[in-house]
Amino acid sequence: MPNIKIFSGSSHQDLSQRIADRLGLELGKVVTKKFSNQETCVEIGESVRGEDVYIVQSGCGEINDNLMELLIMINACKIASASRVTAVIPCFPYARQDKKDKSRAPISAKLVANMLSVSGADHIITMDLHASQIQGFFDIPVDNLYAEPAVLKWIKENIPEWKNCTIVSPDAGGAKRCACCLSPGSLGHFLFLLRIRTGETSVCLL
């Protein structure tokens, strides 16, 4: 049975370290640097032959650099004979560009999905996708985890009057996730703010 190895990209090393600590594992050795022409270079510092590799890299901060770094790390592990490579992407890059909403508009989320598959990823773990249909862009398994249980737990433990608090959603996509919090015994109010192109805001209280 292959051993588990966790590698961290440069987007959120603190999160990667916390995951490794929770699992009782050490982070794998990896060196990332840039050449003088700003090309990204990644060196995996230990053997991954036959191992079950997890690469933690979020699509936040310098999104394009982090995405390219993730793709290179996946490919580096794959051609080094890793048994399986799982990309852990808490914030999926370009997730908002998931449909063709105007003429000649790209579907960038599909492009990112293709690049992850071609780079050699065998499995994707992400959280709260902007739209669930993004999972259909992949031909490999995708786990879309939900932060709602952890958020509700934090609110109940840290907000004294949590039954009277209000959850606010800035868009229709978030409204669906907020509505899930209105189960019996859960939070009491839900405020949906719909932003219009003119900058005005209409409010719908449910």
Tab-separated table of C-alpha atoms in Angstrom, residues 58-202:
chain	number	residue	atom	x	y	z
A	58	SER	CA	-5.000	27.422	-3.495
A	59	GLY	CA	-6.124	29.719	-6.280
A	60	CYS	CA	-5.672	32.906	-4.275
A	61	GLY	CA	-3.117	35.711	-4.323
A	62	GLU	CA	-1.033	35.560	-7.493
A	63	ILE	CA	-3.542	33.286	-9.216
A	64	ASN	CA	-1.732	32.740	-12.513
A	65	ASP	CA	1.636	32.039	-10.882
A	66	ASN	CA	0.064	29.708	-8.330
A	67	LEU	CA	-1.885	27.825	-10.984
A	68	MET	CA	1.228	27.321	-13.126
A	69	GLU	CA	3.198	26.218	-10.064
A	70	LEU	CA	0.493	23.657	-9.245
A	71	LEU	CA	0.498	22.274	-12.789
A	72	ILE	CA	4.289	21.906	-12.755
A	73	MET	CA	4.236	20.206	-9.343
A	74	ILE	CA	1.596	17.728	-10.500
A	75	ASN	CA	3.548	16.921	-13.649
A	76	ALA	CA	6.829	16.627	-11.744
A	77	CYS	CA	5.321	14.067	-9.352
A	78	LYS	CA	3.593	12.173	-12.144
A	79	ILE	CA	6.716	11.726	-14.273
A	80	ALA	CA	8.590	10.754	-11.089
A	81	SER	CA	6.335	7.645	-10.961
A	82	ALA	CA	3.947	8.695	-8.184
A	83	SER	CA	1.175	6.139	-7.781
A	84	ARG	CA	-1.535	8.807	-7.609
A	85	VAL	CA	-1.523	12.610	-7.520
A	86	THR	CA	-4.346	14.500	-5.813
A	87	ALA	CA	-4.578	18.281	-6.144
A	88	VAL	CA	-6.076	19.934	-3.059
A	89	ILE	CA	-7.368	23.321	-4.246
A	90	PRO	CA	-9.396	25.081	-1.520
A	91	CYS	CA	-10.133	28.038	-3.810
A	92	PHE	CA	-10.572	26.855	-7.397
A	93	PRO	CA	-9.034	29.374	-9.848
A	94	TYR	CA	-11.230	30.915	-12.551
A	95	ALA	CA	-14.315	29.240	-11.055
A	96	ARG	CA	-16.453	32.311	-11.790
A	97	GLN	CA	-15.838	31.941	-15.513
A	98	ASP	CA	-17.884	28.766	-15.777
A	99	LYS	CA	-20.248	29.633	-18.625
A	100	LYS	CA	-20.412	31.515	-21.901
A	101	ASP	CA	-22.457	34.541	-20.865
A	102	LYS	CA	-21.705	36.672	-23.917
A	103	SER	CA	-20.408	36.348	-27.466
A	104	ARG	CA	-16.770	35.215	-27.745
A	105	ALA	CA	-16.485	34.844	-23.950
A	106	PRO	CA	-14.193	32.023	-22.773
A	107	ILE	CA	-15.172	29.260	-20.376
A	108	SER	CA	-11.962	29.564	-18.370
A	109	ALA	CA	-12.999	27.110	-15.644
A	110	LYS	CA	-13.188	24.382	-18.293
A	111	LEU	CA	-9.731	25.355	-19.556
A	112	VAL	CA	-8.299	25.048	-16.031
A	113	ALA	CA	-9.972	21.653	-15.660
A	114	ASN	CA	-8.359	20.482	-18.903
A	115	MET	CA	-4.930	21.724	-17.823
A	116	LEU	CA	-5.163	19.923	-14.470
A	117	SER	CA	-6.113	16.677	-16.194
A	118	VAL	CA	-3.392	16.957	-18.834
A	119	SER	CA	-0.742	17.763	-16.212
A	120	GLY	CA	-1.425	14.357	-14.652
A	121	ALA	CA	-3.824	14.939	-11.739
A	122	ASP	CA	-5.787	11.814	-10.795
A	123	HIS	CA	-8.143	13.431	-8.284
A	124	ILE	CA	-9.257	16.961	-7.359
A	125	ILE	CA	-10.372	18.109	-3.910
A	126	THR	CA	-11.827	21.615	-3.730
A	127	MET	CA	-14.311	23.620	-1.660
A	128	ASP	CA	-17.514	25.545	-2.348
A	129	LEU	CA	-17.264	25.732	-6.118
A	130	HIS	CA	-18.912	28.800	-7.599
A	131	ALA	CA	-21.178	26.428	-9.531
A	132	SER	CA	-21.492	22.681	-9.008
A	133	GLN	CA	-21.504	21.998	-12.749
A	134	ILE	CA	-17.756	22.718	-12.812
A	135	GLN	CA	-17.342	19.133	-11.579
A	136	GLY	CA	-18.670	18.042	-14.977
A	137	PHE	CA	-15.719	19.734	-16.707
A	138	PHE	CA	-13.461	16.943	-15.430
A	139	ASP	CA	-13.042	13.334	-16.543
A	140	ILE	CA	-11.361	12.521	-13.217
A	141	PRO	CA	-12.954	12.299	-9.735
A	142	VAL	CA	-13.738	15.649	-8.085
A	143	ASP	CA	-14.723	16.135	-4.436
A	144	ASN	CA	-16.471	19.459	-3.862
A	145	LEU	CA	-16.459	19.926	-0.077
A	146	TYR	CA	-18.737	22.378	1.729
A	147	ALA	CA	-17.648	24.799	4.435
A	148	GLU	CA	-21.199	25.248	5.761
A	149	PRO	CA	-20.936	22.779	8.711
A	150	ALA	CA	-17.679	24.329	9.932
A	151	VAL	CA	-19.035	27.875	9.518
A	152	LEU	CA	-22.224	27.061	11.428
A	153	LYS	CA	-20.221	25.394	14.193
A	154	TRP	CA	-17.998	28.475	14.540
A	155	ILE	CA	-21.012	30.823	14.643
A	156	LYS	CA	-22.773	28.767	17.328
A	157	GLU	CA	-19.619	28.582	19.439
A	158	ASN	CA	-18.574	32.228	19.116
A	159	ILE	CA	-21.774	34.289	18.647
A	160	PRO	CA	-23.884	34.482	21.845
A	161	GLU	CA	-27.142	35.432	20.066
A	162	TRP	CA	-26.561	33.205	17.076
A	163	LYS	CA	-30.249	32.316	16.685
A	164	ASN	CA	-30.997	35.971	15.886
A	165	CYS	CA	-28.089	36.616	13.520
A	166	THR	CA	-28.415	37.251	9.790
A	167	ILE	CA	-26.476	35.664	6.942
A	168	VAL	CA	-25.825	37.901	3.930
A	169	SER	CA	-25.167	36.678	0.394
A	170	PRO	CA	-23.753	39.019	-2.274
A	171	ASP	CA	-24.949	36.960	-5.248
A	172	ALA	CA	-27.329	34.229	-6.357
A	173	GLY	CA	-24.657	31.535	-6.180
A	174	GLY	CA	-23.985	32.249	-2.524
A	175	ALA	CA	-27.714	32.496	-1.836
A	176	LYS	CA	-28.124	28.766	-2.367
A	177	ARG	CA	-25.423	27.993	0.184
A	178	CYS	CA	-26.866	30.496	2.657
A	179	ALA	CA	-30.325	28.985	2.295
A	180	CYS	CA	-28.935	25.660	3.500
A	181	CYS	CA	-28.192	27.309	6.843
A	182	LEU	CA	-31.908	27.917	7.440
A	183	SER	CA	-32.672	24.356	8.463
A	184	PRO	CA	-34.730	23.827	11.649
A	185	GLY	CA	-32.723	24.784	14.730
A	186	SER	CA	-30.244	26.698	12.614
A	187	LEU	CA	-29.844	30.429	11.971
A	188	GLY	CA	-32.961	32.545	11.774
A	189	HIS	CA	-32.555	35.192	9.053
A	190	PHE	CA	-31.154	35.310	5.548
A	191	LEU	CA	-30.458	38.518	3.616
A	192	PHE	CA	-29.826	38.318	-0.121
A	193	LEU	CA	-28.184	41.354	-1.735
A	194	LEU	CA	-28.409	41.437	-5.519
A	195	ARG	CA	-25.914	43.789	-7.139
A	196	ILE	CA	-26.989	45.325	-10.427
A	197	ARG	CA	-24.577	46.600	-13.108
A	198	THR	CA	-25.474	50.229	-12.339
A	199	GLY	CA	-24.069	49.815	-8.840
A	200	GLU	CA	-27.473	49.960	-7.178
A	201	THR	CA	-28.456	47.249	-4.756
A	202	SER	CA	-31.833	45.617	-4.344
